[in-house]
Amino acid sequence: MRNFNEFTITDAVIERVQQAENPRIREISEAVVRHLHALVREVRPTQEEWKFAIDFLTRTGQLCDDKRQEFILLSDTLGISMLVDAINHAGGEGVTETTVLGPFYVESPPERALGEDISGGMEGAPLYVSGSVSAADGTPLAGAAVDVWHSDEEGYYDVQQLDAIGGLVMRARFRTDEAGRFHFWTIKPAAYPIPHDGPVGDMLAVQGRHPWRPAHVHFMIAAPGHERLVTHIFVAGDPYLDSDAVFGVKDSLIREFVEYQPGRAPDGRQTDRPYFHLHYDFQLRREPARRA
Ligand code: BEZ
Ligand code: FE
């Protein structure tokens, strides 16, 4: 087959990818070809515009290393991460809603005891976080792994300033107690712009968009027999709740970070500064029973 033109090339490529042995590869390859060809037909790029697109993707890849993942940012800012998340987590009665993982999670964070302060001495307003983990039917989940991570009061994560601070702070893994509860101290996070000094930042600028995310604390919660929960809790009243650069906000994930005057905190600790309190009760979906 040869002499393809605008009207025959798509079917020819689709026919060629039918040779894939794996049916899922076949299905995805065909959809990729169909949708990309439709995009090109709709947009009718000039050769210069197509070269620009290739250069944009090349720069996106070249910026990726073990600390920077520009392709995830691209997926996030185009709403694709949240679309994949929505398809895979339909929500449901009694199950905490999910949102994007983001690029600042660190595998196997430092294990800390309940009640510890994970701020590592970073400047900021003290924040007391308490909560619980249960199954959708309310059964408390003891021993669940609760991973938390968040930004500092200027909106930077520890991994963005490791040279200056020397180690992992404002992140930890806790284990829930017998009643499925957890609590710890840290500092109140701030809203922050996603990294926007690369091609994704250029894209946001030409699209007339800002790069900001509303202030939040990330949680990843795992318990045997339950689906892993990846979510964040957002600070009520944040000015970016309705324009999150990565489309991650859900009403059920917004909570007041309540301010208290100095005194005795809920864990009995005496504070000499005003502090904030966040409380959230998480509910995990049971994993579908596996057939023997
Ligand atoms: C984050 O919340 O850490 C995040 C999520 C998506 C893109 C950038 C940052
Ligand atoms: Fe974040």
mmCIF file of N, CA and C in Angstrom, residues 70-88 99-100 194 200 203-204 207 209 213 243-250:
data_model
loop_
_atom_site.group_PDB
_atom_site.id
_atom_site.type_symbol
_atom_site.label_atom_id
_atom_site.label_comp_id
_atom_site.label_asym_id
_atom_site.label_seq_id
_atom_site.Cartn_x
_atom_site.Cartn_y
_atom_site.Cartn_z
ATOM 1 N N GLU A 70 8.386 16.535 34.520
ATOM 2 C CA GLU A 70 7.622 17.508 33.754
ATOM 3 C C GLU A 70 6.415 16.870 33.043
ATOM 4 N N PHE A 71 6.537 15.574 32.673
ATOM 5 C CA PHE A 71 5.399 14.928 32.003
ATOM 6 C C PHE A 71 4.209 14.758 32.955
ATOM 7 N N ILE A 72 4.506 14.481 34.242
ATOM 8 C CA ILE A 72 3.391 14.396 35.200
ATOM 9 C C ILE A 72 2.729 15.766 35.335
ATOM 10 N N LEU A 73 3.542 16.829 35.366
ATOM 11 C CA LEU A 73 2.977 18.178 35.448
ATOM 12 C C LEU A 73 2.093 18.477 34.238
ATOM 13 N N LEU A 74 2.549 18.001 33.065
ATOM 14 C CA LEU A 74 1.768 18.217 31.844
ATOM 15 C C LEU A 74 0.425 17.486 31.950
ATOM 16 N N SER A 75 0.486 16.230 32.385
ATOM 17 C CA SER A 75 -0.733 15.439 32.573
ATOM 18 C C SER A 75 -1.654 16.110 33.601
ATOM 19 N N ASP A 76 -1.050 16.618 34.691
ATOM 20 C CA ASP A 76 -1.846 17.266 35.751
ATOM 21 C C ASP A 76 -2.529 18.530 35.236
ATOM 22 N N THR A 77 -1.769 19.378 34.526
ATOM 23 C CA THR A 77 -2.299 20.687 34.138
ATOM 24 C C THR A 77 -3.284 20.579 32.969
ATOM 25 N N LEU A 78 -3.257 19.447 32.260
ATOM 26 C CA LEU A 78 -4.254 19.234 31.205
ATOM 27 C C LEU A 78 -5.469 18.467 31.734
ATOM 28 N N GLY A 79 -5.487 18.222 33.054
ATOM 29 C CA GLY A 79 -6.638 17.553 33.662
ATOM 30 C C GLY A 79 -6.656 16.051 33.411
ATOM 31 N N ILE A 80 -5.583 15.514 32.845
ATOM 32 C CA ILE A 80 -5.592 14.085 32.502
ATOM 33 C C ILE A 80 -5.374 13.231 33.752
ATOM 34 N N SER A 81 -4.529 13.703 34.664
ATOM 35 C CA SER A 81 -4.319 12.936 35.906
ATOM 36 C C SER A 81 -5.636 12.794 36.658
ATOM 37 N N MET A 82 -6.408 13.881 36.744
ATOM 38 C CA MET A 82 -7.690 13.811 37.455
ATOM 39 C C MET A 82 -8.715 12.977 36.692
ATOM 40 N N LEU A 83 -8.623 12.966 35.360
ATOM 41 C CA LEU A 83 -9.535 12.129 34.570
ATOM 42 C C LEU A 83 -9.233 10.646 34.803
ATOM 43 N N VAL A 84 -7.948 10.291 34.791
ATOM 44 C CA VAL A 84 -7.570 8.893 35.056
ATOM 45 C C VAL A 84 -8.007 8.511 36.471
ATOM 46 N N ASP A 85 -7.814 9.451 37.401
ATOM 47 C CA ASP A 85 -8.205 9.197 38.786
ATOM 48 C C ASP A 85 -9.727 8.990 38.882
ATOM 49 N N ALA A 86 -10.486 9.843 38.180
ATOM 50 C CA ALA A 86 -11.952 9.736 38.243
ATOM 51 C C ALA A 86 -12.428 8.403 37.677
ATOM 52 N N ILE A 87 -11.777 7.954 36.596
ATOM 53 C CA ILE A 87 -12.181 6.698 35.966
ATOM 54 C C ILE A 87 -11.909 5.509 36.896
ATOM 55 N N ASN A 88 -10.816 5.621 37.659
ATOM 56 C CA ASN A 88 -10.412 4.490 38.493
ATOM 57 C C ASN A 88 -10.968 4.537 39.914
ATOM 58 N N THR A 99 -7.640 12.341 45.014
ATOM 59 C CA THR A 99 -7.169 13.411 44.131
ATOM 60 C C THR A 99 -5.738 13.099 43.693
ATOM 61 N N VAL A 100 -5.105 14.028 42.988
ATOM 62 C CA VAL A 100 -3.799 13.729 42.372
ATOM 63 C C VAL A 100 -2.720 13.395 43.396
ATOM 64 N N ILE A 194 2.841 25.451 41.141
ATOM 65 C CA ILE A 194 3.541 24.252 40.693
ATOM 66 C C ILE A 194 4.793 24.714 39.938
ATOM 67 N N VAL A 200 5.885 23.404 30.809
ATOM 68 C CA VAL A 200 4.503 23.450 31.326
ATOM 69 C C VAL A 200 4.167 24.866 31.787
ATOM 70 N N MET A 203 3.450 26.852 28.808
ATOM 71 C CA MET A 203 2.111 26.535 28.298
ATOM 72 C C MET A 203 1.038 27.276 29.106
ATOM 73 N N LEU A 204 1.157 27.233 30.448
ATOM 74 C CA LEU A 204 0.156 27.920 31.274
ATOM 75 C C LEU A 204 0.123 29.404 30.930
ATOM 76 N N GLN A 207 -1.597 30.099 27.736
ATOM 77 C CA GLN A 207 -3.032 29.801 27.859
ATOM 78 C C GLN A 207 -3.741 30.782 28.793
ATOM 79 N N ARG A 209 -3.189 31.150 32.060
ATOM 80 C CA ARG A 209 -3.531 30.481 33.322
ATOM 81 C C ARG A 209 -2.457 30.745 34.364
ATOM 82 N N ARG A 213 -1.672 26.282 43.282
ATOM 83 C CA ARG A 213 -2.511 25.267 43.940
ATOM 84 C C ARG A 213 -2.926 25.795 45.309
ATOM 85 N N SER A 243 -9.676 27.503 41.343
ATOM 86 C CA SER A 243 -8.863 27.622 40.123
ATOM 87 C C SER A 243 -7.559 26.832 40.259
ATOM 88 N N ASP A 244 -7.604 25.735 41.044
ATOM 89 C CA ASP A 244 -6.428 24.862 41.203
ATOM 90 C C ASP A 244 -5.820 24.539 39.828
ATOM 91 N N ALA A 245 -4.526 24.775 39.684
ATOM 92 C CA ALA A 245 -3.855 24.569 38.386
ATOM 93 C C ALA A 245 -3.964 23.136 37.887
ATOM 94 N N VAL A 246 -4.242 22.172 38.815
ATOM 95 C CA VAL A 246 -4.289 20.769 38.392
ATOM 96 C C VAL A 246 -5.680 20.143 38.610
ATOM 97 N N PHE A 247 -6.684 20.980 38.881
ATOM 98 C CA PHE A 247 -8.086 20.535 38.922
ATOM 99 C C PHE A 247 -8.362 19.500 40.017
ATOM 100 N N GLY A 248 -7.618 19.589 41.143
ATOM 101 C CA GLY A 248 -7.705 18.515 42.139
ATOM 102 C C GLY A 248 -8.697 18.717 43.266
ATOM 103 N N VAL A 249 -9.383 19.863 43.314
ATOM 104 C CA VAL A 249 -10.192 20.163 44.513
ATOM 105 C C VAL A 249 -11.575 19.512 44.456
ATOM 106 N N LYS A 250 -11.986 18.913 45.581
ATOM 107 C CA LYS A 250 -13.357 18.387 45.736
ATOM 108 C C LYS A 250 -13.888 18.912 47.069
#
